[in-house]
Amino acid sequence: MAGFFKSLINKISNRADIDWDDLEASLIAADLGVHLTTYIIDDLRDLGRKVTVDDVVEITRRHLSDKLPPDFPELTPRPDGKPFVILVVGVNGTGKTTSSAKLGLWLKNRGHSVCLAAADTFRAAAVEQLQRWGNRLDIPVVAGAPNADPSSVCFNAHKQAIADKTDFLICDTAGRLHTRHNLMEELTKIRRTMAKQDETAPHLTLLVVDATTGTNAMQQAKEFHKASPLDGLIVTKMDGSGKGGIAITIYENLDIPPRFLGMGEEPDQFAIFRRDTFVKEVL
Amino acid sequence: MFSTLADSLDKSFRDLRGVGRLSEKNITDALRQIRIALVEADVEFNVAKNFIERVKDKSIGEDVLKSIKPGEQIIKFFQDELTELLGGDQAPLDLNPPARVLICGLNGAGKTTTSAKLALRLKKEGRRPLLIACDLYRPAAIEQLATLGKQAGVPVYTPDASETDVVKVAKDALAWAENQNGTVLIFDTAGRQEIDDKLILELKRLHEFLKPKETLLVADAATGQQAVSVATHFDDAVGITGIILTKLDGDARGGAALSMREVTGKPIKFAGEGEKLDQLYEFHPNRMADRILGKGDIVGMVEQV
Ligand SMILES: Nc1nc2c(ncn2[C@@H]2O[C@H](COP(=O)(O)OP(=O)(O)OP(=O)(O)O)[C@@H](O)[C@H]2O)c(=O)[nH]1
Ligand SMILES: Nc1nc2c(ncn2[C@@H]2O[C@H](COP(=O)(O)OP(=O)(O)OP(=O)(O)O)[C@@H](O)[C@H]2O)c(=O)[nH]1
Ligand SMILES: [Mg+2]
Ligand SMILES: [Mg+2]
């Protein structure tokens, strides 16, 4: 987003009068949404004096900070010794499979044992994709037959993870549009299945959102949250031109915080969400 | 959504009742509302602004204020303009020999699925398509295309998993295609971010080698403000000839269609509306215009039922 900052400097310091339209455009382009942008612009206008670059940065950062959640502690294994179950959901192509693998590596690097469940039994070669990741990262993958019931894959993976005393089980699910009722029902069924061997599971449900997505991300979060209560977001493709400002809108409206960020196709291009870093990066 | 916009427009026109024709001055507030509505439908800010600027000039002098529902009238006006802009030149794909179609786009946009869908569509038209897997990065991307090709009943060129040079793969594929009796070659490429210079350069090299008559940008209908950056970067790099919008079976408003159409001037050729291979359809500018303005894709939904 360095480009945004630079263009901002040009826009403001080379002019006697600020071009509000232009500034508004820059903020909206950073995906801050129309509403947040309006607040920021109003605050700047309220200053009642010539606006400087510092004003814009400071006020924008403050608004962002106010609207983002504080940092969460890192994930820790369950005290009862049973696997901590993470369910990864989202619409098609957002980066669920890649993020499941990356999260697996992230946990593994912190000394935890991890198992992946290939619960996308629908999309062509989805199971192979996760298996490749498993091989590459040396993380076991439990898969079922093609077109098997995703719930049964999760059940079996859970069973194995319990037997192996695995710290974390990550279930990668098929992409589904939030408008497809029967596919959303399938998620509910997966959750019920996970609860059979541990009534507290799943322990964390993460929605994967693509940072390039516009206002529809809000709709996605709302509908997924209904079908399968969400604990957080993984915002992917932060290495692209999208800055994931939509995460702010989602948190503000639904109280679902960003928890992890994907920043590339490589397995280590993944980070836990930290408010200060995020705010600096958006600006 | 449509009714919300119409209602709020009605409100802003209410005070103007009896004023008569639209003038520069009395339309400003309404235009601002339409601009916000477009931006909220994911039309890029500047695209929305320019579009409205142009349409404004045409609308001045129109007799909408006398109508009972000036809000709807003005939306209708914008709807028509939007349809015209989105429609443009709906030319069919250039499939004169050697017919080569290069498929490109962001990660996860739907390129592999769309490649297979397009192959199936062309096959149904009586052509003999071939699919060529040029994604050497994503784990199991080659298997994915192979599986989809089998479902579509279309031969697929699958490079060795150890290949790293995409131009060499394309070269080998052309040699393979010689013996396949195919008439259209569809190249599925790896997903990439438009600001990733290294990967964009790779795509350029492939494009230079293939010299495809059609280079299609596959884009997710839910793309937000970045649609302009995406479309311009890909267009600058390889000169796209058209756009395919995917995941229109969702409820994204699809403003990206307008953004990309406007900045590249390239037509939207097809619409993907589902994960199944036969769910690639003609693009309907009028439905898209309704959708962007929030009127809902009622006709489309009815047709699908
Ligand atoms: N540049 C970039 N690409 C990413 C990132 N995360 C995932 N991808 C890419 O996005 C594409 C889709 O990723 P997947 O993990 O297959 O997405 P998915 O959500 O599992 O897709 P479906 O299962 O088909 O719904 C692949 O090309 C990934 O390499 C990221 O943070 N940055
Ligand atoms: N609902 C719906 N899903 C689609 C559509 N087109 C593609 N998909 C799904 O979107 C996801 C990503 O599709 P892919 O074809 O793998 O996308 P890609 O662009 O090839 O991805 P990369 O090669 O990783 O960049 C898959 O789950 C597809 O089934 C569509 O029109 N509607
Ligand atoms: Mg997947
Ligand atoms: Mg692909």
CSV table of N, CA, C and O in Angstrom, one decimal, chain A residues 97 100 115-122 125-132 140-154 157 169-174 190:
chain,number,residue,atom,x,y,z
A,97,THR,N,-7.8,-24.3,0.9
A,97,THR,CA,-6.9,-25.5,0.9
A,97,THR,C,-5.5,-25.0,1.2
A,97,THR,O,-4.8,-25.5,2.1
A,100,SER,N,-5.3,-23.8,4.8
A,100,SER,CA,-5.3,-25.0,5.8
A,100,SER,C,-3.9,-25.5,5.9
A,100,SER,O,-3.4,-25.8,7.0
A,115,CYS,N,-2.9,-32.5,12.1
A,115,CYS,CA,-3.4,-33.4,11.1
A,115,CYS,C,-4.4,-32.6,10.2
A,115,CYS,O,-5.1,-31.8,10.7
A,116,LEU,N,-4.4,-32.9,8.9
A,116,LEU,CA,-5.3,-32.2,8.0
A,116,LEU,C,-6.4,-33.2,7.5
A,116,LEU,O,-6.1,-34.4,7.2
A,117,ALA,N,-7.6,-32.7,7.4
A,117,ALA,CA,-8.7,-33.6,6.9
A,117,ALA,C,-9.1,-33.0,5.5
A,117,ALA,O,-9.4,-31.8,5.4
A,118,ALA,N,-9.1,-33.9,4.5
A,118,ALA,CA,-9.4,-33.4,3.1
A,118,ALA,C,-10.9,-33.6,2.9
A,118,ALA,O,-11.4,-34.6,2.3
A,119,ALA,N,-11.7,-32.7,3.4
A,119,ALA,CA,-13.1,-32.8,3.4
A,119,ALA,C,-13.8,-32.2,2.2
A,119,ALA,O,-15.0,-32.1,2.1
A,120,ASP,N,-12.9,-31.7,1.2
A,120,ASP,CA,-13.5,-31.3,-0.1
A,120,ASP,C,-13.5,-32.6,-1.0
A,120,ASP,O,-12.4,-32.9,-1.6
A,121,THR,N,-14.6,-33.3,-1.0
A,121,THR,CA,-14.6,-34.5,-1.8
A,121,THR,C,-15.3,-34.2,-3.1
A,121,THR,O,-15.6,-35.1,-3.9
A,122,PHE,N,-15.6,-32.9,-3.4
A,122,PHE,CA,-16.4,-32.5,-4.5
A,122,PHE,C,-15.5,-32.0,-5.7
A,122,PHE,O,-15.6,-32.6,-6.8
A,125,ALA,N,-9.8,-32.9,-8.1
A,125,ALA,CA,-8.4,-33.0,-7.6
A,125,ALA,C,-8.2,-32.1,-6.3
A,125,ALA,O,-7.0,-31.8,-6.0
A,126,ALA,N,-9.2,-31.9,-5.6
A,126,ALA,CA,-9.1,-31.1,-4.3
A,126,ALA,C,-8.3,-31.9,-3.3
A,126,ALA,O,-7.5,-31.4,-2.5
A,127,VAL,N,-8.6,-33.2,-3.2
A,127,VAL,CA,-8.0,-34.1,-2.3
A,127,VAL,C,-6.5,-34.2,-2.6
A,127,VAL,O,-5.6,-34.0,-1.7
A,128,GLU,N,-6.2,-34.4,-3.9
A,128,GLU,CA,-4.8,-34.5,-4.3
A,128,GLU,C,-4.0,-33.2,-3.9
A,128,GLU,O,-2.9,-33.2,-3.5
A,129,GLN,N,-4.7,-32.1,-4.1
A,129,GLN,CA,-4.1,-30.8,-3.8
A,129,GLN,C,-3.6,-30.7,-2.3
A,129,GLN,O,-2.5,-30.4,-2.0
A,130,LEU,N,-4.6,-31.1,-1.4
A,130,LEU,CA,-4.2,-31.1,0.0
A,130,LEU,C,-3.1,-32.1,0.3
A,130,LEU,O,-2.2,-31.9,1.1
A,131,GLN,N,-3.2,-33.3,-0.4
A,131,GLN,CA,-2.2,-34.3,-0.1
A,131,GLN,C,-0.8,-33.9,-0.5
A,131,GLN,O,0.1,-34.2,0.1
A,132,ARG,N,-0.8,-33.2,-1.7
A,132,ARG,CA,0.5,-32.6,-2.1
A,132,ARG,C,1.1,-31.7,-1.0
A,132,ARG,O,2.3,-31.8,-0.7
A,140,PRO,N,0.4,-35.1,8.2
A,140,PRO,CA,-0.5,-36.2,7.8
A,140,PRO,C,-1.8,-35.7,7.3
A,140,PRO,O,-2.4,-34.7,7.8
A,141,VAL,N,-2.4,-36.3,6.2
A,141,VAL,CA,-3.6,-35.9,5.6
A,141,VAL,C,-4.6,-37.1,5.7
A,141,VAL,O,-4.2,-38.2,5.2
A,142,VAL,N,-5.8,-36.9,6.2
A,142,VAL,CA,-6.8,-38.0,6.2
A,142,VAL,C,-7.7,-37.7,5.0
A,142,VAL,O,-8.3,-36.6,5.0
A,143,ALA,N,-7.9,-38.6,4.1
A,143,ALA,CA,-8.8,-38.3,3.0
A,143,ALA,C,-9.8,-39.5,2.9
A,143,ALA,O,-9.6,-40.5,3.4
A,144,GLY,N,-10.9,-39.2,2.2
A,144,GLY,CA,-11.9,-40.3,1.9
A,144,GLY,C,-11.9,-40.5,0.4
A,144,GLY,O,-11.1,-40.0,-0.3
A,145,ALA,N,-12.8,-41.4,0.0
A,145,ALA,CA,-13.0,-41.7,-1.4
A,145,ALA,C,-13.6,-40.4,-2.1
A,145,ALA,O,-14.3,-39.6,-1.5
A,146,PRO,N,-13.3,-40.3,-3.4
A,146,PRO,CA,-13.9,-39.2,-4.1
A,146,PRO,C,-15.4,-39.2,-4.0
A,146,PRO,O,-16.0,-40.3,-4.0
A,147,ASN,N,-16.1,-38.1,-3.8
A,147,ASN,CA,-17.5,-38.0,-3.6
A,147,ASN,C,-18.0,-38.6,-2.3
A,147,ASN,O,-19.2,-38.9,-2.2
A,148,ALA,N,-17.1,-38.9,-1.4
A,148,ALA,CA,-17.5,-39.4,-0.1
A,148,ALA,C,-18.2,-38.3,0.6
A,148,ALA,O,-18.1,-37.1,0.2
A,149,ASP,N,-19.0,-38.6,1.6
A,149,ASP,CA,-19.6,-37.6,2.4
A,149,ASP,C,-18.6,-36.9,3.3
A,149,ASP,O,-17.8,-37.5,4.0
A,150,PRO,N,-18.5,-35.5,3.1
A,150,PRO,CA,-17.5,-34.8,3.8
A,150,PRO,C,-17.6,-35.0,5.3
A,150,PRO,O,-16.5,-35.0,6.0
A,151,SER,N,-18.8,-35.2,5.8
A,151,SER,CA,-18.9,-35.4,7.3
A,151,SER,C,-18.2,-36.6,7.7
A,151,SER,O,-17.5,-36.7,8.8
A,152,SER,N,-18.3,-37.7,6.9
A,152,SER,CA,-17.7,-38.9,7.3
A,152,SER,C,-16.1,-38.8,7.2
A,152,SER,O,-15.4,-39.4,8.0
A,153,VAL,N,-15.6,-38.0,6.3
A,153,VAL,CA,-14.2,-37.8,6.2
A,153,VAL,C,-13.7,-37.1,7.5
A,153,VAL,O,-12.7,-37.4,8.1
A,154,CYS,N,-14.5,-36.1,7.9
A,154,CYS,CA,-14.2,-35.3,9.1
A,154,CYS,C,-14.2,-36.2,10.3
A,154,CYS,O,-13.4,-36.2,11.2
A,157,ALA,N,-11.2,-38.5,10.3
A,157,ALA,CA,-10.0,-37.8,10.6
A,157,ALA,C,-10.0,-37.4,12.1
A,157,ALA,O,-8.9,-37.5,12.8
A,169,LEU,N,-6.4,-30.5,14.6
A,169,LEU,CA,-7.0,-31.1,13.4
A,169,LEU,C,-7.6,-29.9,12.6
A,169,LEU,O,-8.4,-29.2,13.1
A,170,ILE,N,-7.1,-29.8,11.3
A,170,ILE,CA,-7.6,-28.8,10.5
A,170,ILE,C,-8.4,-29.4,9.3
A,170,ILE,O,-7.9,-30.2,8.6
A,171,CYS,N,-9.7,-29.0,9.3
A,171,CYS,CA,-10.6,-29.6,8.2
A,171,CYS,C,-10.8,-28.6,7.1
A,171,CYS,O,-11.4,-27.6,7.3
A,172,ASP,N,-10.3,-29.0,5.9
A,172,ASP,CA,-10.4,-28.2,4.7
A,172,ASP,C,-11.7,-28.6,4.0
A,172,ASP,O,-11.9,-29.8,3.7
A,173,THR,N,-12.6,-27.7,3.9
A,173,THR,CA,-13.9,-28.0,3.2
A,173,THR,C,-14.0,-27.5,1.8
A,173,THR,O,-13.2,-26.6,1.4
A,174,ALA,N,-15.0,-28.0,1.1
A,174,ALA,CA,-15.2,-27.5,-0.3
A,174,ALA,C,-15.7,-26.1,-0.4
A,174,ALA,O,-16.4,-25.6,0.6
A,190,ILE,N,-21.5,-31.2,9.1
A,190,ILE,CA,-20.1,-31.5,9.5
A,190,ILE,C,-19.9,-31.1,10.9
A,190,ILE,O,-19.3,-31.8,11.7
